[in-house]
Amino acid sequence: MTIMTSDARDTGAGVGERAPRVALYSHDAMGLGHIRRNLALARALAAGGARPDILLLTSAPEAACHALPDRTDVVALPGVAKNARGSYGPRRLSLAGEHLARIRADILRAALEGFAPDVLIVDKHARGLGGELEGALDALARRGTRIVLGLRDVLDAAPAARRDWRAAGTARALERWYTDVWVYGDRSVHDPLEGLEVPPDLRTRVAYTGYLARGRVAPLRGEARERLVVGMVGGGSDGQALAHAFARADLPAGHRGVLVTGPQMPARDREDLARLAARRADLEVRTFVPDGSDLIARASAVVAMGGYNTVCEALAAGTPILVVPRVRPRREQLVRAVAMRRRGLIDALHPDDLSPAAIERWLDAPGDPAAGTGNLDGLATVADLFGALVAAPRRERTVA
């Protein structure tokens, strides 16, 4: 187990004679979206009135590259990755998958029992990856920890979302362990829980927070923006087509481009993109940036896949964004792109229509995200919800 710490010192009181404690879990088997969302939540909670101690549990090594909020530590789990068959196994170690699963479950239980959080926020997977959280959830529920399932605005297309929800045993997990559900989106734009089984007792504890957007970065005035066009493809594992189209597109006169490939893009594709950039004076290729929100805020336009965090960062900054969503194996990004375009929040291009020329046409006349409608205040809402949870009496629960 690796612990990465901030340099903060404990200066607050909190629950009883100590600061309140919150733990945030994400499995991070594919892409960087889960840990980026939890980092945004950690920053919002750290800046709120409760001033909690925060423990992030993740297998994304990139978490160490981000500036951590005050009073925040990270427990790094051994990495997992999805293979070509769609199953999970070790990202780097030569261990059997079952062996690695036991190690991760043991680390999670030891860390969470030792930290004894007042609130645990679990990102998307109610039982953890392959049920790795179950032992910890049993222990925390018995001691009265408030356990929250955090869900992004879109899970998948409705039939696939229902199938995955049932296969993962999410309804049973909610009934057994969870006290609250937070949906990080605007129900009027898209409701990810529509048609899904949620225990009746928990329905009243579902909160639609709004998008985790406003507060991530301060929007710049028009004159403060750079003549900069940014291309982003998430973690990069399946962003090759968009990256190559962006690298071949002509930029508006006087602009320069920065293309972020993501650390999970295959090395051969990164090398091809670097060669393309070397032939032109207006394009830089980077593998990873520790603060993508700052880059997006400085840009005059963004071309990106439709991951939750990139879209939220563009909305927070007021930067026009063209979303070219992933459409397989999951249609989450496509559902998000269609719903947000309908509300005027983004522009969208189906990947079947992707070309350098299509990107050039959009750059000539990007949309204005300020004309769109949607609740972007999710970070402030989450801070308020957390404050209410830690102020409420703690009740031990019987776990069946």
mmCIF file of C-alpha atoms in Angstrom:
data_model
loop_
_atom_site.group_PDB
_atom_site.id
_atom_site.type_symbol
_atom_site.label_atom_id
_atom_site.label_comp_id
_atom_site.label_asym_id
_atom_site.label_seq_id
_atom_site.Cartn_x
_atom_site.Cartn_y
_atom_site.Cartn_z
ATOM 1 C CA MET A 1 0.000 0.000 0.000
ATOM 2 C CA THR A 2 1.366 3.390 -0.998
ATOM 3 C CA ILE A 3 0.334 6.561 0.828
ATOM 4 C CA MET A 4 0.726 9.905 -0.958
ATOM 5 C CA THR A 5 0.182 12.865 1.319
ATOM 6 C CA SER A 6 -0.437 16.568 1.189
ATOM 7 C CA ASP A 7 1.527 18.812 3.509
ATOM 8 C CA ALA A 8 -1.533 20.003 5.406
ATOM 9 C CA ARG A 9 -1.722 20.067 9.185
ATOM 10 C CA ASP A 10 -4.795 19.251 11.293
ATOM 11 C CA THR A 11 -6.195 22.553 12.485
ATOM 12 C CA GLY A 12 -9.932 21.891 12.819
ATOM 13 C CA ALA A 13 -12.325 20.379 15.320
ATOM 14 C CA GLY A 14 -15.197 18.692 13.471
ATOM 15 C CA VAL A 15 -17.171 15.674 14.715
ATOM 16 C CA GLY A 16 -16.819 15.601 18.489
ATOM 17 C CA GLU A 17 -13.237 16.581 19.230
ATOM 18 C CA ARG A 18 -11.882 15.818 15.760
ATOM 19 C CA ALA A 19 -12.425 16.910 12.185
ATOM 20 C CA PRO A 20 -15.061 15.018 10.223
ATOM 21 C CA ARG A 21 -13.673 12.314 7.969
ATOM 22 C CA VAL A 22 -14.700 11.398 4.443
ATOM 23 C CA ALA A 23 -13.336 8.658 2.198
ATOM 24 C CA LEU A 24 -13.847 8.552 -1.574
ATOM 25 C CA TYR A 25 -13.432 5.291 -3.508
ATOM 26 C CA SER A 26 -13.015 4.724 -7.247
ATOM 27 C CA HIS A 27 -11.715 1.575 -8.918
ATOM 28 C CA ASP A 28 -10.116 3.327 -11.953
ATOM 29 C CA ALA A 29 -9.755 0.265 -14.160
ATOM 30 C CA MET A 30 -10.192 2.257 -17.379
ATOM 31 C CA GLY A 31 -9.562 5.918 -18.030
ATOM 32 C CA LEU A 32 -9.114 8.725 -15.522
ATOM 33 C CA GLY A 33 -12.723 9.861 -15.166
ATOM 34 C CA HIS A 34 -13.470 8.313 -11.779
ATOM 35 C CA ILE A 35 -10.429 9.701 -9.948
ATOM 36 C CA ARG A 36 -10.766 13.098 -11.649
ATOM 37 C CA ARG A 37 -14.350 13.307 -10.426
ATOM 38 C CA ASN A 38 -13.342 12.304 -6.901
ATOM 39 C CA LEU A 39 -10.509 14.852 -6.894
ATOM 40 C CA ALA A 40 -13.004 17.571 -7.843
ATOM 41 C CA LEU A 41 -15.248 16.428 -4.995
ATOM 42 C CA ALA A 42 -12.317 16.390 -2.571
ATOM 43 C CA ARG A 43 -11.419 19.983 -3.466
ATOM 44 C CA ALA A 44 -15.015 21.112 -2.984
ATOM 45 C CA LEU A 45 -15.292 19.342 0.380
ATOM 46 C CA ALA A 46 -11.936 20.710 1.540
ATOM 47 C CA ALA A 47 -13.076 24.244 0.699
ATOM 48 C CA GLY A 48 -16.437 23.838 2.450
ATOM 49 C CA GLY A 49 -17.312 24.764 5.986
ATOM 50 C CA ALA A 50 -16.896 21.258 7.451
ATOM 51 C CA ARG A 51 -13.106 21.154 6.740
ATOM 52 C CA PRO A 52 -12.875 17.346 6.759
ATOM 53 C CA ASP A 53 -9.940 14.982 6.641
ATOM 54 C CA ILE A 54 -10.158 13.291 3.242
ATOM 55 C CA LEU A 55 -8.895 9.884 2.113
ATOM 56 C CA LEU A 56 -8.928 9.007 -1.586
ATOM 57 C CA LEU A 57 -8.767 5.306 -2.498
ATOM 58 C CA THR A 58 -7.724 4.725 -6.109
ATOM 59 C CA SER A 59 -5.632 2.602 -8.438
ATOM 60 C CA ALA A 60 -4.870 5.514 -10.782
ATOM 61 C CA PRO A 61 -1.179 6.420 -10.354
ATOM 62 C CA GLU A 62 -1.925 9.782 -11.969
ATOM 63 C CA ALA A 63 -3.574 10.842 -8.699
ATOM 64 C CA ALA A 64 -0.074 11.532 -7.373
ATOM 65 C CA CYS A 65 0.487 14.073 -10.163
ATOM 66 C CA HIS A 66 -2.374 16.309 -9.027
ATOM 67 C CA ALA A 67 -2.103 18.926 -6.313
ATOM 68 C CA LEU A 68 -4.020 17.508 -3.370
ATOM 69 C CA PRO A 69 -6.319 19.669 -1.259
ATOM 70 C CA ASP A 70 -5.425 20.405 2.346
ATOM 71 C CA ARG A 71 -5.941 17.547 4.812
ATOM 72 C CA THR A 72 -6.022 14.967 2.006
ATOM 73 C CA ASP A 73 -4.151 11.679 1.564
ATOM 74 C CA VAL A 74 -4.285 9.020 -1.150
ATOM 75 C CA VAL A 75 -4.190 5.247 -0.760
ATOM 76 C CA ALA A 76 -2.920 3.764 -4.035
ATOM 77 C CA LEU A 77 -4.257 0.293 -4.803
ATOM 78 C CA PRO A 78 -2.452 -2.151 -7.129
ATOM 79 C CA GLY A 79 -3.688 -1.400 -10.629
ATOM 80 C CA VAL A 80 -6.301 -3.289 -12.619
ATOM 81 C CA ALA A 81 -7.178 -3.004 -16.293
ATOM 82 C CA LYS A 82 -9.870 -4.341 -18.600
ATOM 83 C CA ASN A 83 -8.556 -6.836 -21.150
ATOM 84 C CA ALA A 84 -9.758 -7.535 -24.692
ATOM 85 C CA ARG A 85 -12.332 -10.041 -23.375
ATOM 86 C CA GLY A 86 -13.903 -7.377 -21.168
ATOM 87 C CA SER A 87 -12.747 -8.905 -17.883
ATOM 88 C CA TYR A 88 -10.453 -7.292 -15.316
ATOM 89 C CA GLY A 89 -6.930 -8.350 -14.404
ATOM 90 C CA PRO A 90 -3.666 -6.898 -13.067
ATOM 91 C CA ARG A 91 -2.445 -3.813 -14.912
ATOM 92 C CA ARG A 92 1.241 -4.488 -14.232
ATOM 93 C CA LEU A 93 1.752 -7.362 -11.800
ATOM 94 C CA SER A 94 2.022 -10.990 -12.943
ATOM 95 C CA LEU A 95 -0.329 -12.196 -10.200
ATOM 96 C CA ALA A 96 -3.476 -14.186 -10.861
ATOM 97 C CA GLY A 97 -6.560 -11.995 -10.985
ATOM 98 C CA GLU A 98 -8.065 -13.655 -7.912
ATOM 99 C CA HIS A 99 -4.887 -13.023 -5.924
ATOM 100 C CA LEU A 100 -4.853 -9.343 -6.856
ATOM 101 C CA ALA A 101 -8.552 -9.036 -5.990
ATOM 102 C CA ARG A 102 -7.877 -10.369 -2.480
ATOM 103 C CA ILE A 103 -4.984 -7.931 -2.004
ATOM 104 C CA ARG A 104 -7.116 -4.970 -3.064
ATOM 105 C CA ALA A 105 -10.021 -6.024 -0.839
ATOM 106 C CA ASP A 106 -7.686 -6.444 2.157
ATOM 107 C CA ILE A 107 -6.118 -3.013 1.606
ATOM 108 C CA LEU A 108 -9.509 -1.364 1.259
ATOM 109 C CA ARG A 109 -10.884 -2.924 4.417
ATOM 110 C CA ALA A 110 -7.772 -2.139 6.474
ATOM 111 C CA ALA A 111 -7.600 1.461 5.247
ATOM 112 C CA LEU A 112 -11.295 2.182 5.745
ATOM 113 C CA GLU A 113 -11.595 0.503 9.137
ATOM 114 C CA GLY A 114 -8.489 2.323 10.325
ATOM 115 C CA PHE A 115 -9.551 5.700 8.958
ATOM 116 C CA ALA A 116 -13.108 5.236 10.291
ATOM 117 C CA PRO A 117 -14.798 7.791 8.011
ATOM 118 C CA ASP A 118 -18.012 9.514 8.976
ATOM 119 C CA VAL A 119 -18.977 9.426 5.298
ATOM 120 C CA LEU A 120 -17.866 7.079 2.498
ATOM 121 C CA ILE A 121 -18.583 8.158 -1.085
ATOM 122 C CA VAL A 122 -18.383 5.323 -3.620
ATOM 123 C CA ASP A 123 -18.092 6.208 -7.303
ATOM 124 C CA LYS A 124 -20.585 4.265 -9.464
ATOM 125 C CA HIS A 125 -19.810 0.658 -8.435
ATOM 126 C CA ALA A 126 -21.865 0.006 -5.298
ATOM 127 C CA ARG A 127 -20.014 -3.193 -4.345
ATOM 128 C CA GLY A 128 -16.650 -2.008 -5.606
ATOM 129 C CA LEU A 129 -14.884 -3.701 -8.500
ATOM 130 C CA GLY A 130 -15.852 -7.372 -8.369
ATOM 131 C CA GLY A 131 -17.267 -6.911 -4.866
ATOM 132 C CA GLU A 132 -13.935 -5.770 -3.402
ATOM 133 C CA LEU A 133 -15.639 -3.261 -1.073
ATOM 134 C CA GLU A 134 -18.095 -5.676 0.535
ATOM 135 C CA GLY A 135 -16.043 -6.468 3.641
ATOM 136 C CA ALA A 136 -15.351 -2.790 4.263
ATOM 137 C CA LEU A 137 -18.994 -1.871 3.649
ATOM 138 C CA ASP A 138 -20.143 -4.424 6.232
ATOM 139 C CA ALA A 139 -17.747 -3.022 8.830
ATOM 140 C CA LEU A 140 -18.552 0.635 8.154
ATOM 141 C CA ALA A 141 -22.323 0.132 8.052
ATOM 142 C CA ARG A 142 -22.234 -1.541 11.475
ATOM 143 C CA ARG A 143 -20.432 1.441 12.972
ATOM 144 C CA GLY A 144 -22.887 3.953 11.511
ATOM 145 C CA THR A 145 -20.899 5.421 8.625
ATOM 146 C CA ARG A 146 -23.105 7.258 6.127
ATOM 147 C CA ILE A 147 -22.447 5.468 2.831
ATOM 148 C CA VAL A 148 -23.203 7.362 -0.378
ATOM 149 C CA LEU A 149 -23.331 6.031 -3.929
ATOM 150 C CA GLY A 150 -22.208 8.763 -6.324
ATOM 151 C CA LEU A 151 -23.422 8.399 -9.912
ATOM 152 C CA ARG A 152 -22.460 10.407 -12.959
ATOM 153 C CA ASP A 153 -25.177 12.023 -15.063
ATOM 154 C CA VAL A 154 -25.322 9.153 -17.585
ATOM 155 C CA LEU A 155 -24.596 5.472 -16.947
ATOM 156 C CA ASP A 156 -25.175 4.127 -20.469
ATOM 157 C CA ALA A 157 -27.975 3.791 -22.981
ATOM 158 C CA ALA A 158 -31.089 2.718 -21.054
ATOM 159 C CA PRO A 159 -31.163 -1.026 -21.959
ATOM 160 C CA ALA A 160 -27.474 -1.480 -21.157
ATOM 161 C CA ALA A 161 -27.782 0.550 -17.945
ATOM 162 C CA ARG A 162 -30.638 -1.671 -16.733
ATOM 163 C CA ARG A 163 -28.726 -4.826 -17.645
ATOM 164 C CA ASP A 164 -25.541 -3.683 -15.867
ATOM 165 C CA TRP A 165 -27.497 -2.499 -12.802
ATOM 166 C CA ARG A 166 -29.065 -5.939 -12.401
ATOM 167 C CA ALA A 167 -25.873 -7.874 -13.154
ATOM 168 C CA ALA A 168 -23.890 -5.875 -10.583
ATOM 169 C CA GLY A 169 -26.498 -6.450 -7.886
ATOM 170 C CA THR A 170 -26.744 -2.708 -7.338
ATOM 171 C CA ALA A 171 -30.288 -2.657 -5.919
ATOM 172 C CA ARG A 172 -29.391 -5.291 -3.340
ATOM 173 C CA ALA A 173 -26.199 -3.422 -2.435
ATOM 174 C CA LEU A 174 -28.141 -0.180 -1.972
ATOM 175 C CA GLU A 175 -30.628 -1.914 0.289
ATOM 176 C CA ARG A 176 -27.904 -3.577 2.368
ATOM 177 C CA TRP A 177 -25.357 -0.798 2.866
ATOM 178 C CA TYR A 178 -26.283 2.619 1.479
ATOM 179 C CA THR A 179 -27.894 5.599 3.151
ATOM 180 C CA ASP A 180 -27.833 8.093 0.255
ATOM 181 C CA VAL A 181 -27.483 8.372 -3.524
ATOM 182 C CA TRP A 182 -26.045 11.489 -5.187
ATOM 183 C CA VAL A 183 -26.501 11.908 -8.935
ATOM 184 C CA TYR A 184 -23.946 14.351 -10.330
ATOM 185 C CA GLY A 185 -26.215 15.783 -12.983
ATOM 186 C CA ASP A 186 -29.368 17.707 -13.841
ATOM 187 C CA ARG A 187 -32.461 15.500 -13.900
ATOM 188 C CA SER A 188 -34.122 17.765 -16.451
ATOM 189 C CA VAL A 189 -31.262 17.120 -18.887
ATOM 190 C CA HIS A 190 -31.020 13.357 -18.287
ATOM 191 C CA ASP A 191 -32.122 11.037 -15.479
ATOM 192 C CA PRO A 192 -29.786 8.026 -15.181
ATOM 193 C CA LEU A 193 -32.057 6.337 -12.622
ATOM 194 C CA GLU A 194 -35.094 6.211 -14.896
ATOM 195 C CA GLY A 195 -36.156 2.581 -15.222
ATOM 196 C CA LEU A 196 -33.634 1.310 -12.658
ATOM 197 C CA GLU A 197 -34.503 -0.527 -9.458
ATOM 198 C CA VAL A 198 -33.881 1.635 -6.386
ATOM 199 C CA PRO A 199 -35.122 0.436 -2.963
ATOM 200 C CA PRO A 200 -38.265 2.398 -1.982
ATOM 201 C CA ASP A 201 -36.760 3.495 1.350
ATOM 202 C CA LEU A 202 -33.832 5.049 -0.506
ATOM 203 C CA ARG A 203 -35.850 6.903 -3.146
ATOM 204 C CA THR A 204 -36.324 9.833 -0.771
ATOM 205 C CA ARG A 205 -32.543 9.918 -0.180
ATOM 206 C CA VAL A 206 -31.682 10.449 -3.857
ATOM 207 C CA ALA A 207 -30.266 13.932 -4.541
ATOM 208 C CA TYR A 208 -29.685 15.324 -8.032
ATOM 209 C CA THR A 209 -26.811 17.687 -7.338
ATOM 210 C CA GLY A 210 -26.328 19.310 -10.715
ATOM 211 C CA TYR A 211 -23.163 18.906 -12.769
ATOM 212 C CA LEU A 212 -19.848 19.094 -10.897
ATOM 213 C CA ALA A 213 -18.857 22.082 -12.998
ATOM 214 C CA ARG A 214 -19.003 25.566 -11.504
ATOM 215 C CA GLY A 215 -16.146 26.019 -9.054
ATOM 216 C CA ARG A 216 -13.667 23.721 -10.800
ATOM 217 C CA VAL A 217 -12.001 26.693 -12.454
ATOM 218 C CA ALA A 218 -12.673 30.414 -12.669
ATOM 219 C CA PRO A 219 -13.833 31.445 -16.161
ATOM 220 C CA LEU A 220 -11.601 33.976 -17.899
ATOM 221 C CA ARG A 221 -12.815 37.087 -19.663
ATOM 222 C CA GLY A 222 -12.643 36.933 -23.434
ATOM 223 C CA GLU A 223 -9.570 39.145 -23.658
ATOM 224 C CA ALA A 224 -7.732 36.962 -21.132
ATOM 225 C CA ARG A 225 -8.133 33.796 -23.195
ATOM 226 C CA GLU A 226 -5.241 32.626 -25.311
ATOM 227 C CA ARG A 227 -5.420 31.959 -29.034
ATOM 228 C CA LEU A 228 -5.304 28.309 -28.115
ATOM 229 C CA VAL A 229 -7.230 25.257 -29.311
ATOM 230 C CA VAL A 230 -7.062 22.184 -27.068
ATOM 231 C CA GLY A 231 -7.644 18.578 -28.105
ATOM 232 C CA MET A 232 -8.330 16.009 -25.362
ATOM 233 C CA VAL A 233 -9.123 12.292 -25.564
ATOM 234 C CA GLY A 234 -9.473 11.304 -21.908
ATOM 235 C CA GLY A 235 -7.118 8.558 -20.761
ATOM 236 C CA GLY A 236 -6.325 7.904 -24.411
ATOM 237 C CA SER A 237 -6.930 4.172 -24.652
ATOM 238 C CA ASP A 238 -9.505 4.600 -27.435
ATOM 239 C CA GLY A 239 -8.964 8.186 -28.550
ATOM 240 C CA GLN A 240 -6.687 7.559 -31.521
ATOM 241 C CA ALA A 241 -9.157 8.529 -34.265
ATOM 242 C CA LEU A 242 -10.023 11.883 -32.706
ATOM 243 C CA ALA A 243 -6.385 12.613 -31.865
ATOM 244 C CA HIS A 244 -5.253 11.983 -35.447
ATOM 245 C CA ALA A 245 -8.083 14.075 -36.915
ATOM 246 C CA PHE A 246 -7.224 16.944 -34.553
ATOM 247 C CA ALA A 247 -3.516 16.705 -35.405
ATOM 248 C CA ARG A 248 -4.325 17.003 -39.123
ATOM 249 C CA ALA A 249 -6.840 19.858 -38.831
ATOM 250 C CA ASP A 250 -5.844 23.397 -39.785
ATOM 251 C CA LEU A 251 -6.218 25.777 -36.851
ATOM 252 C CA PRO A 252 -7.649 29.300 -37.111
ATOM 253 C CA ALA A 253 -5.089 31.892 -38.147
ATOM 254 C CA GLY A 254 -2.849 32.964 -35.283
ATOM 255 C CA HIS A 255 -3.856 30.056 -33.039
ATOM 256 C CA ARG A 256 -1.744 27.247 -31.658
ATOM 257 C CA GLY A 257 -2.910 23.810 -30.629
ATOM 258 C CA VAL A 258 -2.199 21.525 -27.690
ATOM 259 C CA LEU A 259 -3.191 17.876 -28.037
ATOM 260 C CA VAL A 260 -3.268 15.804 -24.834
ATOM 261 C CA THR A 261 -3.120 12.117 -25.763
ATOM 262 C CA GLY A 262 -3.645 10.691 -22.270
ATOM 263 C CA PRO A 263 -1.200 8.290 -20.607
ATOM 264 C CA GLN A 264 -3.134 5.191 -21.692
ATOM 265 C CA MET A 265 -2.821 5.775 -25.449
ATOM 266 C CA PRO A 266 -0.626 3.084 -27.055
ATOM 267 C CA ALA A 267 2.972 4.227 -27.503
ATOM 268 C CA ARG A 268 2.896 3.689 -31.281
ATOM 269 C CA ASP A 269 -0.021 6.102 -31.674
ATOM 270 C CA ARG A 270 1.664 8.705 -29.467
ATOM 271 C CA GLU A 271 4.798 8.439 -31.605
ATOM 272 C CA ASP A 272 2.770 8.877 -34.819
ATOM 273 C CA LEU A 273 1.117 11.979 -33.379
ATOM 274 C CA ALA A 274 4.462 13.406 -32.283
ATOM 275 C CA ARG A 275 5.736 13.013 -35.859
ATOM 276 C CA LEU A 276 2.667 14.817 -37.203
ATOM 277 C CA ALA A 277 3.185 17.676 -34.748
ATOM 278 C CA ALA A 278 6.878 17.935 -35.632
ATOM 279 C CA ARG A 279 5.906 18.832 -39.215
ATOM 280 C CA ARG A 280 3.979 21.919 -38.141
ATOM 281 C CA ALA A 281 4.876 24.903 -35.978
ATOM 282 C CA ASP A 282 1.466 25.421 -34.389
ATOM 283 C CA LEU A 283 0.880 22.093 -32.596
ATOM 284 C CA GLU A 284 2.265 20.591 -29.398
ATOM 285 C CA VAL A 285 1.538 17.037 -28.244
ATOM 286 C CA ARG A 286 1.556 16.182 -24.549
ATOM 287 C CA THR A 287 0.966 12.805 -22.945
ATOM 288 C CA PHE A 288 -0.519 14.138 -19.714
ATOM 289 C CA VAL A 289 -1.256 17.450 -18.023
ATOM 290 C CA PRO A 290 -1.704 17.609 -14.238
ATOM 291 C CA ASP A 291 -4.384 20.293 -14.486
ATOM 292 C CA GLY A 292 -6.528 19.923 -17.570
ATOM 293 C CA SER A 293 -9.070 22.392 -16.207
ATOM 294 C CA ASP A 294 -6.507 25.212 -16.314
ATOM 295 C CA LEU A 295 -5.640 24.386 -19.924
ATOM 296 C CA ILE A 296 -9.323 24.325 -20.876
ATOM 297 C CA ALA A 297 -9.950 27.643 -19.103
ATOM 298 C CA ARG A 298 -7.166 29.355 -21.058
ATOM 299 C CA ALA A 299 -8.332 27.995 -24.412
ATOM 300 C CA SER A 300 -10.579 29.682 -26.936
ATOM 301 C CA ALA A 301 -12.001 26.293 -28.001
ATOM 302 C CA VAL A 302 -11.814 22.607 -27.043
ATOM 303 C CA VAL A 303 -12.280 19.485 -29.156
ATOM 304 C CA ALA A 304 -12.711 16.401 -26.994
ATOM 305 C CA MET A 305 -14.358 13.091 -26.359
ATOM 306 C CA GLY A 306 -17.465 13.340 -24.224
ATOM 307 C CA GLY A 307 -16.210 12.246 -20.819
ATOM 308 C CA TYR A 308 -17.968 13.722 -17.800
ATOM 309 C CA ASN A 309 -15.042 15.674 -16.380
ATOM 310 C CA THR A 310 -13.810 17.280 -19.592
ATOM 311 C CA VAL A 311 -17.323 18.457 -20.431
ATOM 312 C CA CYS A 312 -17.844 19.817 -16.899
ATOM 313 C CA GLU A 313 -14.508 21.645 -16.982
ATOM 314 C CA ALA A 314 -15.407 23.294 -20.287
ATOM 315 C CA LEU A 315 -18.827 24.318 -18.951
ATOM 316 C CA ALA A 316 -17.244 25.709 -15.784
ATOM 317 C CA ALA A 317 -14.776 27.743 -17.820
ATOM 318 C CA GLY A 318 -17.327 28.879 -20.396
ATOM 319 C CA THR A 319 -15.084 27.492 -23.146
ATOM 320 C CA PRO A 320 -16.825 26.359 -26.358
ATOM 321 C CA ILE A 321 -16.464 22.591 -26.788
ATOM 322 C CA LEU A 322 -17.013 20.212 -29.680
ATOM 323 C CA VAL A 323 -17.717 16.740 -28.293
ATOM 324 C CA VAL A 324 -16.909 13.692 -30.431
ATOM 325 C CA PRO A 325 -18.317 10.971 -28.179
ATOM 326 C CA ARG A 326 -17.312 7.373 -27.724
ATOM 327 C CA VAL A 327 -20.115 5.163 -29.071
ATOM 328 C CA ARG A 328 -18.802 1.683 -28.233
ATOM 329 C CA PRO A 329 -18.713 -0.467 -26.204
ATOM 330 C CA ARG A 330 -20.677 1.979 -24.019
ATOM 331 C CA ARG A 331 -22.936 4.720 -25.352
ATOM 332 C CA GLU A 332 -22.678 6.875 -22.218
ATOM 333 C CA GLN A 333 -20.831 9.667 -24.022
ATOM 334 C CA LEU A 334 -23.255 9.641 -26.939
ATOM 335 C CA VAL A 335 -26.276 9.884 -24.614
ATOM 336 C CA ARG A 336 -24.601 12.782 -22.773
ATOM 337 C CA ALA A 337 -23.680 14.564 -25.995
ATOM 338 C CA VAL A 338 -27.207 14.334 -27.408
ATOM 339 C CA ALA A 339 -28.833 15.496 -24.154
ATOM 340 C CA MET A 340 -26.438 18.407 -23.634
ATOM 341 C CA ARG A 341 -26.555 19.530 -27.255
ATOM 342 C CA ARG A 342 -30.346 19.609 -26.994
ATOM 343 C CA ARG A 343 -29.975 22.108 -24.126
ATOM 344 C CA GLY A 344 -27.417 24.221 -25.981
ATOM 345 C CA LEU A 345 -24.574 23.419 -23.570
ATOM 346 C CA ILE A 346 -22.207 21.864 -26.125
ATOM 347 C CA ASP A 347 -21.739 21.170 -29.820
ATOM 348 C CA ALA A 348 -21.437 17.535 -30.875
ATOM 349 C CA LEU A 349 -20.143 15.521 -33.822
ATOM 350 C CA HIS A 350 -20.819 11.802 -34.292
ATOM 351 C CA PRO A 351 -17.531 9.896 -34.713
ATOM 352 C CA ASP A 352 -18.798 8.490 -38.030
ATOM 353 C CA ASP A 353 -18.683 12.085 -39.322
ATOM 354 C CA LEU A 354 -15.263 12.873 -37.848
ATOM 355 C CA SER A 355 -12.629 14.361 -40.143
ATOM 356 C CA PRO A 356 -10.056 17.165 -40.011
ATOM 357 C CA ALA A 357 -12.385 19.210 -42.239
ATOM 358 C CA ALA A 358 -15.313 18.766 -39.831
ATOM 359 C CA ILE A 359 -13.167 20.044 -36.958
ATOM 360 C CA GLU A 360 -12.049 23.002 -39.086
ATOM 361 C CA ARG A 361 -15.665 23.934 -39.893
ATOM 362 C CA TRP A 362 -16.572 23.949 -36.210
ATOM 363 C CA LEU A 363 -13.534 26.021 -35.266
ATOM 364 C CA ASP A 364 -14.680 28.650 -37.754
ATOM 365 C CA ALA A 365 -17.970 29.101 -35.814
ATOM 366 C CA PRO A 366 -17.997 27.437 -32.368
ATOM 367 C CA GLY A 367 -21.141 27.608 -30.258
ATOM 368 C CA ASP A 368 -21.606 29.723 -27.131
ATOM 369 C CA PRO A 369 -22.024 27.536 -24.013
ATOM 370 C CA ALA A 370 -23.400 30.516 -22.091
ATOM 371 C CA ALA A 371 -26.554 30.207 -24.190
ATOM 372 C CA GLY A 372 -27.258 26.734 -22.800
ATOM 373 C CA THR A 373 -29.347 25.790 -19.775
ATOM 374 C CA GLY A 374 -28.525 23.334 -17.002
ATOM 375 C CA ASN A 375 -27.644 23.172 -13.307
ATOM 376 C CA LEU A 376 -23.853 23.505 -13.013
ATOM 377 C CA ASP A 377 -23.676 23.952 -9.216
ATOM 378 C CA GLY A 378 -23.096 20.345 -8.187
ATOM 379 C CA LEU A 379 -19.879 20.970 -6.257
ATOM 380 C CA ALA A 380 -21.537 23.493 -3.948
ATOM 381 C CA THR A 381 -24.524 21.182 -3.497
ATOM 382 C CA VAL A 382 -22.293 18.230 -2.567
ATOM 383 C CA ALA A 383 -20.497 20.342 0.046
ATOM 384 C CA ASP A 384 -23.878 21.256 1.564
ATOM 385 C CA LEU A 385 -25.089 17.642 1.498
ATOM 386 C CA PHE A 386 -21.896 16.482 3.186
ATOM 387 C CA GLY A 387 -22.255 19.126 5.893
ATOM 388 C CA ALA A 388 -25.787 17.922 6.611
ATOM 389 C CA LEU A 389 -24.645 14.296 6.842
ATOM 390 C CA VAL A 390 -21.878 14.931 9.373
ATOM 391 C CA ALA A 391 -24.173 17.165 11.439
ATOM 392 C CA ALA A 392 -26.810 14.425 11.731
ATOM 393 C CA PRO A 393 -26.702 11.887 14.600
ATOM 394 C CA ARG A 394 -24.716 8.775 13.780
ATOM 395 C CA ARG A 395 -26.699 5.518 13.945
ATOM 396 C CA GLU A 396 -25.202 2.042 13.923
ATOM 397 C CA ARG A 397 -26.974 -0.315 11.515
ATOM 398 C CA THR A 398 -27.579 -4.048 11.439
ATOM 399 C CA VAL A 399 -26.241 -5.620 8.245
ATOM 400 C CA ALA A 400 -28.205 -8.688 7.145
#
